[in-house]
């Protein structure tokens, strides 16, 4: 289950008490009935927890980067076969399945299995070839599926538009009448959520509304027909000089990556950094855009409301190398995000995010330390001498501007504010069915890791080597000398550009990421940009073999040279601030799990005491 849906009739937990949602009020509150007392209460959305059914096993997370091109092709072929059946939704009958199976020389059981796998996750990777323990389906399971389909057709897809909870009660009556065990409410709700939206709109509303809302408009750039329909993303350099935290001396201009919802012009998320745009910038911006912002705002001590989240249907980006990466392609495919590229030489195709960036720069023209929108307007103004904002102070200013000004003020193209337009598309649309609250991502950390860049590496007796840095964790030692189940025989390793202290190893058994620390733990951390500079420095000195010992020594020498300088240069101050900022940017995404006895015992020992580091 990738997302959690908070809509009418669904179960939620609030302070450990079970509630049933009655009405979504807005992006911050909803009304729900206390299942114990029957009382109607107003609940704060940010404090809700999804209702979890007790399960005895957890399906492994899909492995995106370790899937071969042939397996992706196979998954796409299987999807194309079942797509007509999925589009039929719960008008689909066993005769439809049998006909499709005959056309493709497959068994109906195979098609039912593929449909169920796709319905349970909503991900394309669920259709890849996997070794399974539960091969085959019983006749009883097929009968349950038939009754489930018939029930949704009869009790949910009708003009009266009943709640899912009401349809589920009628479904249980149908099961009782046929002496069949009913599925759980969560399974029933998930099956409803997987129905084709256009078909649902046709059955519960009418054909004209469905056509207006879901049929593609051709011949022009899609303008966004509802919230999260089309999102544009791009980078810019704000026209302001920042100062470092320690001496409050200038360190230059930052970079910011924005994601904007085309329908409402809401800024869905951003990523502020002192690093040049990269694949990590894109990953952090998309993660920030898709997930709720509450924990991030609290962690950064920002008292604002930023009530927007959810997976977008289309992501529109330019052709820069930070967007043209395999990790982004596979992650978007996995989460069913259509990735569109801006045509070369057609800047108008990124007009919405371009206008947003200009709007932000206009607002920055009024603060101290501005460099002005047009550099020719600066004249004798001392931007560096007037600079006042540290990185964290400017981040708070930017968030306050976004949430308190930009989102609230009337937008000339909308004739209303972005926030009002966003809420209108979700709750108060007159001509189209209301979408309700966007689904909420359960595992924010996994989402972030899925979008990170990756490399393919083997596991050796000394660990894993990446960029001449060695990493090791006891959990990866079992893969020493083992060929990975992939075409190249290597394993997936995810990495971040702002640090080299650890990497993320995708364990083929659990399909989860293991954080693998650097062997030389006492060595100073650095960004991968800094690491490349050190490697260039060593090559210029004529170093024949660049290993980790040489990197550590070169880093020490360069630090001594910097410390001996009477006054630090702006680039050195910027470098130190970059390290500090980069770590803070992902703090809210760190894995929050209790240590196992094995981990505690391992960490109590002196790490790698049998390895001669000879530093």
mmCIF file of C-alpha atoms in Angstrom, residues 133-338:
data_model
loop_
_atom_site.group_PDB
_atom_site.id
_atom_site.type_symbol
_atom_site.label_atom_id
_atom_site.label_comp_id
_atom_site.label_asym_id
_atom_site.label_seq_id
_atom_site.Cartn_x
_atom_site.Cartn_y
_atom_site.Cartn_z
ATOM 1 C CA UNK A 133 5.167 -19.066 -2.559
ATOM 2 C CA UNK A 134 1.420 -18.754 -3.147
ATOM 3 C CA UNK A 135 1.243 -20.053 -6.707
ATOM 4 C CA UNK A 136 -2.209 -20.559 -8.153
ATOM 5 C CA UNK A 137 -5.628 -19.470 -6.936
ATOM 6 C CA UNK A 138 -8.409 -21.605 -5.533
ATOM 7 C CA UNK A 139 -11.961 -21.704 -6.918
ATOM 8 C CA UNK A 140 -13.166 -20.114 -3.671
ATOM 9 C CA UNK A 141 -10.893 -17.095 -4.159
ATOM 10 C CA UNK A 142 -12.221 -16.637 -7.689
ATOM 11 C CA UNK A 143 -15.781 -16.803 -6.347
ATOM 12 C CA UNK A 144 -14.937 -14.166 -3.754
ATOM 13 C CA UNK A 145 -13.553 -11.983 -6.521
ATOM 14 C CA UNK A 146 -16.705 -12.429 -8.595
ATOM 15 C CA UNK A 147 -18.972 -11.451 -5.697
ATOM 16 C CA UNK A 148 -16.736 -8.481 -4.882
ATOM 17 C CA UNK A 149 -16.950 -7.204 -8.467
ATOM 18 C CA UNK A 150 -20.715 -7.693 -8.605
ATOM 19 C CA UNK A 151 -21.196 -5.943 -5.277
ATOM 20 C CA UNK A 152 -19.234 -2.835 -6.245
ATOM 21 C CA UNK A 153 -21.099 -2.737 -9.541
ATOM 22 C CA UNK A 154 -24.442 -2.938 -7.742
ATOM 23 C CA UNK A 155 -23.882 -1.032 -4.503
ATOM 24 C CA UNK A 156 -21.200 1.574 -5.261
ATOM 25 C CA UNK A 157 -21.392 2.519 -8.938
ATOM 26 C CA UNK A 158 -24.787 4.155 -8.899
ATOM 27 C CA UNK A 159 -26.131 7.733 -9.151
ATOM 28 C CA UNK A 160 -26.953 7.911 -5.432
ATOM 29 C CA UNK A 161 -23.152 7.911 -4.805
ATOM 30 C CA UNK A 162 -23.141 6.010 -1.485
ATOM 31 C CA UNK A 163 -20.131 6.025 0.843
ATOM 32 C CA UNK A 164 -17.730 3.103 0.536
ATOM 33 C CA UNK A 165 -18.653 2.044 4.068
ATOM 34 C CA UNK A 166 -22.335 1.791 3.072
ATOM 35 C CA UNK A 167 -21.506 -0.234 -0.047
ATOM 36 C CA UNK A 168 -19.327 -2.520 2.071
ATOM 37 C CA UNK A 169 -22.204 -3.296 4.456
ATOM 38 C CA UNK A 170 -24.371 -4.342 1.481
ATOM 39 C CA UNK A 171 -21.459 -6.416 0.165
ATOM 40 C CA UNK A 172 -21.300 -8.366 3.436
ATOM 41 C CA UNK A 173 -25.019 -9.126 3.071
ATOM 42 C CA UNK A 174 -24.331 -10.471 -0.435
ATOM 43 C CA UNK A 175 -21.568 -12.691 0.959
ATOM 44 C CA UNK A 176 -23.825 -13.979 3.694
ATOM 45 C CA UNK A 177 -26.550 -14.826 1.183
ATOM 46 C CA UNK A 178 -24.077 -16.830 -0.937
ATOM 47 C CA UNK A 179 -22.315 -18.402 2.058
ATOM 48 C CA UNK A 180 -18.983 -16.801 1.063
ATOM 49 C CA UNK A 181 -16.383 -15.275 3.359
ATOM 50 C CA UNK A 182 -16.210 -11.488 2.842
ATOM 51 C CA UNK A 183 -12.933 -9.667 2.339
ATOM 52 C CA UNK A 184 -11.850 -7.001 4.822
ATOM 53 C CA UNK A 185 -13.102 -3.430 4.622
ATOM 54 C CA UNK A 186 -9.592 -2.279 3.654
ATOM 55 C CA UNK A 187 -9.477 -4.737 0.749
ATOM 56 C CA UNK A 188 -12.927 -3.610 -0.408
ATOM 57 C CA UNK A 189 -11.927 0.054 -0.178
ATOM 58 C CA UNK A 190 -8.692 -0.621 -2.069
ATOM 59 C CA UNK A 191 -10.618 -2.355 -4.855
ATOM 60 C CA UNK A 192 -12.904 0.669 -5.187
ATOM 61 C CA UNK A 193 -9.934 3.040 -5.282
ATOM 62 C CA UNK A 194 -8.435 1.118 -8.187
ATOM 63 C CA UNK A 195 -11.436 1.685 -10.423
ATOM 64 C CA UNK A 196 -10.826 3.784 -13.502
ATOM 65 C CA UNK A 197 -11.676 7.381 -12.432
ATOM 66 C CA UNK A 198 -13.388 8.160 -15.734
ATOM 67 C CA UNK A 199 -15.635 5.113 -15.452
ATOM 68 C CA UNK A 200 -16.515 5.992 -11.824
ATOM 69 C CA UNK A 201 -17.444 9.529 -12.875
ATOM 70 C CA UNK A 202 -19.617 8.171 -15.692
ATOM 71 C CA UNK A 203 -21.507 5.790 -13.403
ATOM 72 C CA UNK A 204 -21.816 8.018 -10.326
ATOM 73 C CA UNK A 205 -22.259 11.328 -12.172
ATOM 74 C CA UNK A 206 -22.728 11.483 -15.943
ATOM 75 C CA UNK A 207 -20.853 11.120 -19.211
ATOM 76 C CA UNK A 208 -20.379 14.853 -19.818
ATOM 77 C CA UNK A 209 -18.697 15.387 -16.461
ATOM 78 C CA UNK A 210 -16.462 12.357 -17.030
ATOM 79 C CA UNK A 211 -15.503 13.581 -20.487
ATOM 80 C CA UNK A 212 -14.713 17.092 -19.266
ATOM 81 C CA UNK A 213 -12.631 15.866 -16.377
ATOM 82 C CA UNK A 214 -10.732 12.927 -17.816
ATOM 83 C CA UNK A 215 -10.499 13.136 -21.585
ATOM 84 C CA UNK A 216 -7.155 14.460 -22.801
ATOM 85 C CA UNK A 217 -7.106 17.884 -24.408
ATOM 86 C CA UNK A 218 -4.901 17.815 -27.493
ATOM 87 C CA UNK A 219 -3.211 20.513 -29.532
ATOM 88 C CA UNK A 220 -1.849 22.548 -26.612
ATOM 89 C CA UNK A 221 0.065 22.216 -23.367
ATOM 90 C CA UNK A 222 -2.172 20.581 -20.720
ATOM 91 C CA UNK A 223 -3.301 23.367 -18.401
ATOM 92 C CA UNK A 224 -4.254 21.178 -15.458
ATOM 93 C CA UNK A 225 -7.867 20.108 -15.132
ATOM 94 C CA UNK A 226 -7.789 19.496 -11.388
ATOM 95 C CA UNK A 227 -5.288 19.629 -8.490
ATOM 96 C CA UNK A 228 -2.170 17.469 -9.016
ATOM 97 C CA UNK A 229 -3.082 16.840 -12.651
ATOM 98 C CA UNK A 230 0.034 18.553 -14.058
ATOM 99 C CA UNK A 231 3.035 19.723 -12.017
ATOM 100 C CA UNK A 232 6.009 21.696 -13.344
ATOM 101 C CA UNK A 233 9.444 21.625 -11.697
ATOM 102 C CA UNK A 234 12.533 23.763 -12.263
ATOM 103 C CA UNK A 235 15.520 25.433 -10.553
ATOM 104 C CA UNK A 236 16.498 29.061 -10.100
ATOM 105 C CA UNK A 237 18.957 31.243 -8.185
ATOM 106 C CA UNK A 238 17.093 33.687 -5.933
ATOM 107 C CA UNK A 239 18.374 37.235 -6.261
ATOM 108 C CA UNK A 240 19.687 37.513 -2.699
ATOM 109 C CA UNK A 241 23.080 37.146 -1.010
ATOM 110 C CA UNK A 242 23.237 34.956 2.120
ATOM 111 C CA UNK A 243 25.684 35.068 5.035
ATOM 112 C CA UNK A 244 27.193 32.191 7.024
ATOM 113 C CA UNK A 245 25.986 31.291 10.519
ATOM 114 C CA UNK A 246 29.295 31.787 12.311
ATOM 115 C CA UNK A 247 30.664 35.141 11.116
ATOM 116 C CA UNK A 248 27.642 36.424 9.181
ATOM 117 C CA UNK A 249 29.827 37.141 6.188
ATOM 118 C CA UNK A 250 28.599 36.708 2.598
ATOM 119 C CA UNK A 251 28.591 33.226 1.032
ATOM 120 C CA UNK A 252 26.772 33.999 -2.223
ATOM 121 C CA UNK A 253 23.371 33.159 -3.665
ATOM 122 C CA UNK A 254 21.538 29.881 -2.975
ATOM 123 C CA UNK A 255 19.682 27.608 -5.397
ATOM 124 C CA UNK A 256 16.014 26.703 -5.073
ATOM 125 C CA UNK A 257 13.992 24.006 -6.841
ATOM 126 C CA UNK A 258 10.244 24.672 -7.104
ATOM 127 C CA UNK A 259 7.333 22.359 -7.969
ATOM 128 C CA UNK A 260 4.102 24.145 -8.924
ATOM 129 C CA UNK A 261 0.603 22.755 -9.485
ATOM 130 C CA UNK A 262 -0.543 24.098 -12.871
ATOM 131 C CA UNK A 263 -4.271 23.961 -12.017
ATOM 132 C CA UNK A 264 -4.101 26.075 -8.854
ATOM 133 C CA UNK A 265 -0.605 27.641 -9.054
ATOM 134 C CA UNK A 266 0.022 26.255 -5.561
ATOM 135 C CA UNK A 267 3.690 25.718 -4.740
ATOM 136 C CA UNK A 268 3.553 22.031 -3.818
ATOM 137 C CA UNK A 269 7.101 21.900 -2.503
ATOM 138 C CA UNK A 270 10.606 23.233 -2.829
ATOM 139 C CA UNK A 271 14.227 22.475 -1.993
ATOM 140 C CA UNK A 272 16.611 25.244 -0.957
ATOM 141 C CA UNK A 273 20.322 24.489 -1.186
ATOM 142 C CA UNK A 274 23.788 25.920 -1.561
ATOM 143 C CA UNK A 275 24.623 23.117 -3.968
ATOM 144 C CA UNK A 276 24.169 23.395 -7.716
ATOM 145 C CA UNK A 277 21.039 21.598 -9.017
ATOM 146 C CA UNK A 278 21.417 17.830 -9.091
ATOM 147 C CA UNK A 279 19.442 14.605 -9.031
ATOM 148 C CA UNK A 280 19.389 14.889 -5.231
ATOM 149 C CA UNK A 281 17.796 18.342 -5.510
ATOM 150 C CA UNK A 282 15.063 16.864 -7.695
ATOM 151 C CA UNK A 283 14.537 13.944 -5.281
ATOM 152 C CA UNK A 284 14.231 16.224 -2.255
ATOM 153 C CA UNK A 285 11.923 18.680 -4.029
ATOM 154 C CA UNK A 286 9.601 15.907 -5.242
ATOM 155 C CA UNK A 287 9.591 14.255 -1.821
ATOM 156 C CA UNK A 288 8.765 17.583 -0.192
ATOM 157 C CA UNK A 289 5.986 18.135 -2.752
ATOM 158 C CA UNK A 290 4.353 14.714 -2.428
ATOM 159 C CA UNK A 291 4.356 14.304 1.367
ATOM 160 C CA UNK A 292 2.683 16.354 4.084
ATOM 161 C CA UNK A 293 4.783 19.248 5.402
ATOM 162 C CA UNK A 294 3.849 19.184 9.110
ATOM 163 C CA UNK A 295 6.908 17.350 10.472
ATOM 164 C CA UNK A 296 9.264 19.270 8.192
ATOM 165 C CA UNK A 297 7.831 22.628 9.358
ATOM 166 C CA UNK A 298 8.135 21.636 13.028
ATOM 167 C CA UNK A 299 11.700 20.416 12.568
ATOM 168 C CA UNK A 300 12.692 23.723 10.970
ATOM 169 C CA UNK A 301 10.831 25.761 13.632
ATOM 170 C CA UNK A 302 8.518 27.371 11.065
ATOM 171 C CA UNK A 303 5.051 28.330 12.287
ATOM 172 C CA UNK A 304 3.100 28.101 9.010
ATOM 173 C CA UNK A 305 0.418 25.985 7.359
ATOM 174 C CA UNK A 306 1.295 24.356 4.034
ATOM 175 C CA UNK A 307 -1.709 22.085 3.361
ATOM 176 C CA UNK A 308 -0.905 20.405 0.052
ATOM 177 C CA UNK A 309 0.436 16.955 -0.782
ATOM 178 C CA UNK A 310 -0.164 13.946 -3.022
ATOM 179 C CA UNK A 311 1.167 12.126 -6.079
ATOM 180 C CA UNK A 312 0.893 14.100 -9.282
ATOM 181 C CA UNK A 313 -0.426 12.590 -12.529
ATOM 182 C CA UNK A 314 2.055 14.358 -14.840
ATOM 183 C CA UNK A 315 5.455 15.811 -13.955
ATOM 184 C CA UNK A 316 6.740 18.344 -16.478
ATOM 185 C CA UNK A 317 10.483 19.110 -16.457
ATOM 186 C CA UNK A 318 13.145 20.533 -18.714
ATOM 187 C CA UNK A 319 15.894 18.521 -20.416
ATOM 188 C CA UNK A 320 18.681 19.198 -17.898
ATOM 189 C CA UNK A 321 20.939 16.311 -16.765
ATOM 190 C CA UNK A 322 19.533 16.547 -13.237
ATOM 191 C CA UNK A 323 16.131 15.494 -14.646
ATOM 192 C CA UNK A 324 17.435 13.151 -17.352
ATOM 193 C CA UNK A 325 18.530 10.360 -15.017
ATOM 194 C CA UNK A 326 17.527 6.712 -14.879
ATOM 195 C CA UNK A 327 16.549 6.898 -11.202
ATOM 196 C CA UNK A 328 13.947 9.584 -11.898
ATOM 197 C CA UNK A 329 12.608 7.649 -14.895
ATOM 198 C CA UNK A 330 12.138 4.437 -12.910
ATOM 199 C CA UNK A 331 10.745 6.138 -9.790
ATOM 200 C CA UNK A 332 8.148 8.034 -11.829
ATOM 201 C CA UNK A 333 7.204 4.838 -13.646
ATOM 202 C CA UNK A 334 6.895 3.018 -10.326
ATOM 203 C CA UNK A 335 4.595 5.628 -8.778
ATOM 204 C CA UNK A 336 2.616 5.973 -12.028
ATOM 205 C CA UNK A 337 3.756 9.566 -12.590
ATOM 206 C CA UNK A 338 3.879 10.465 -16.260
#
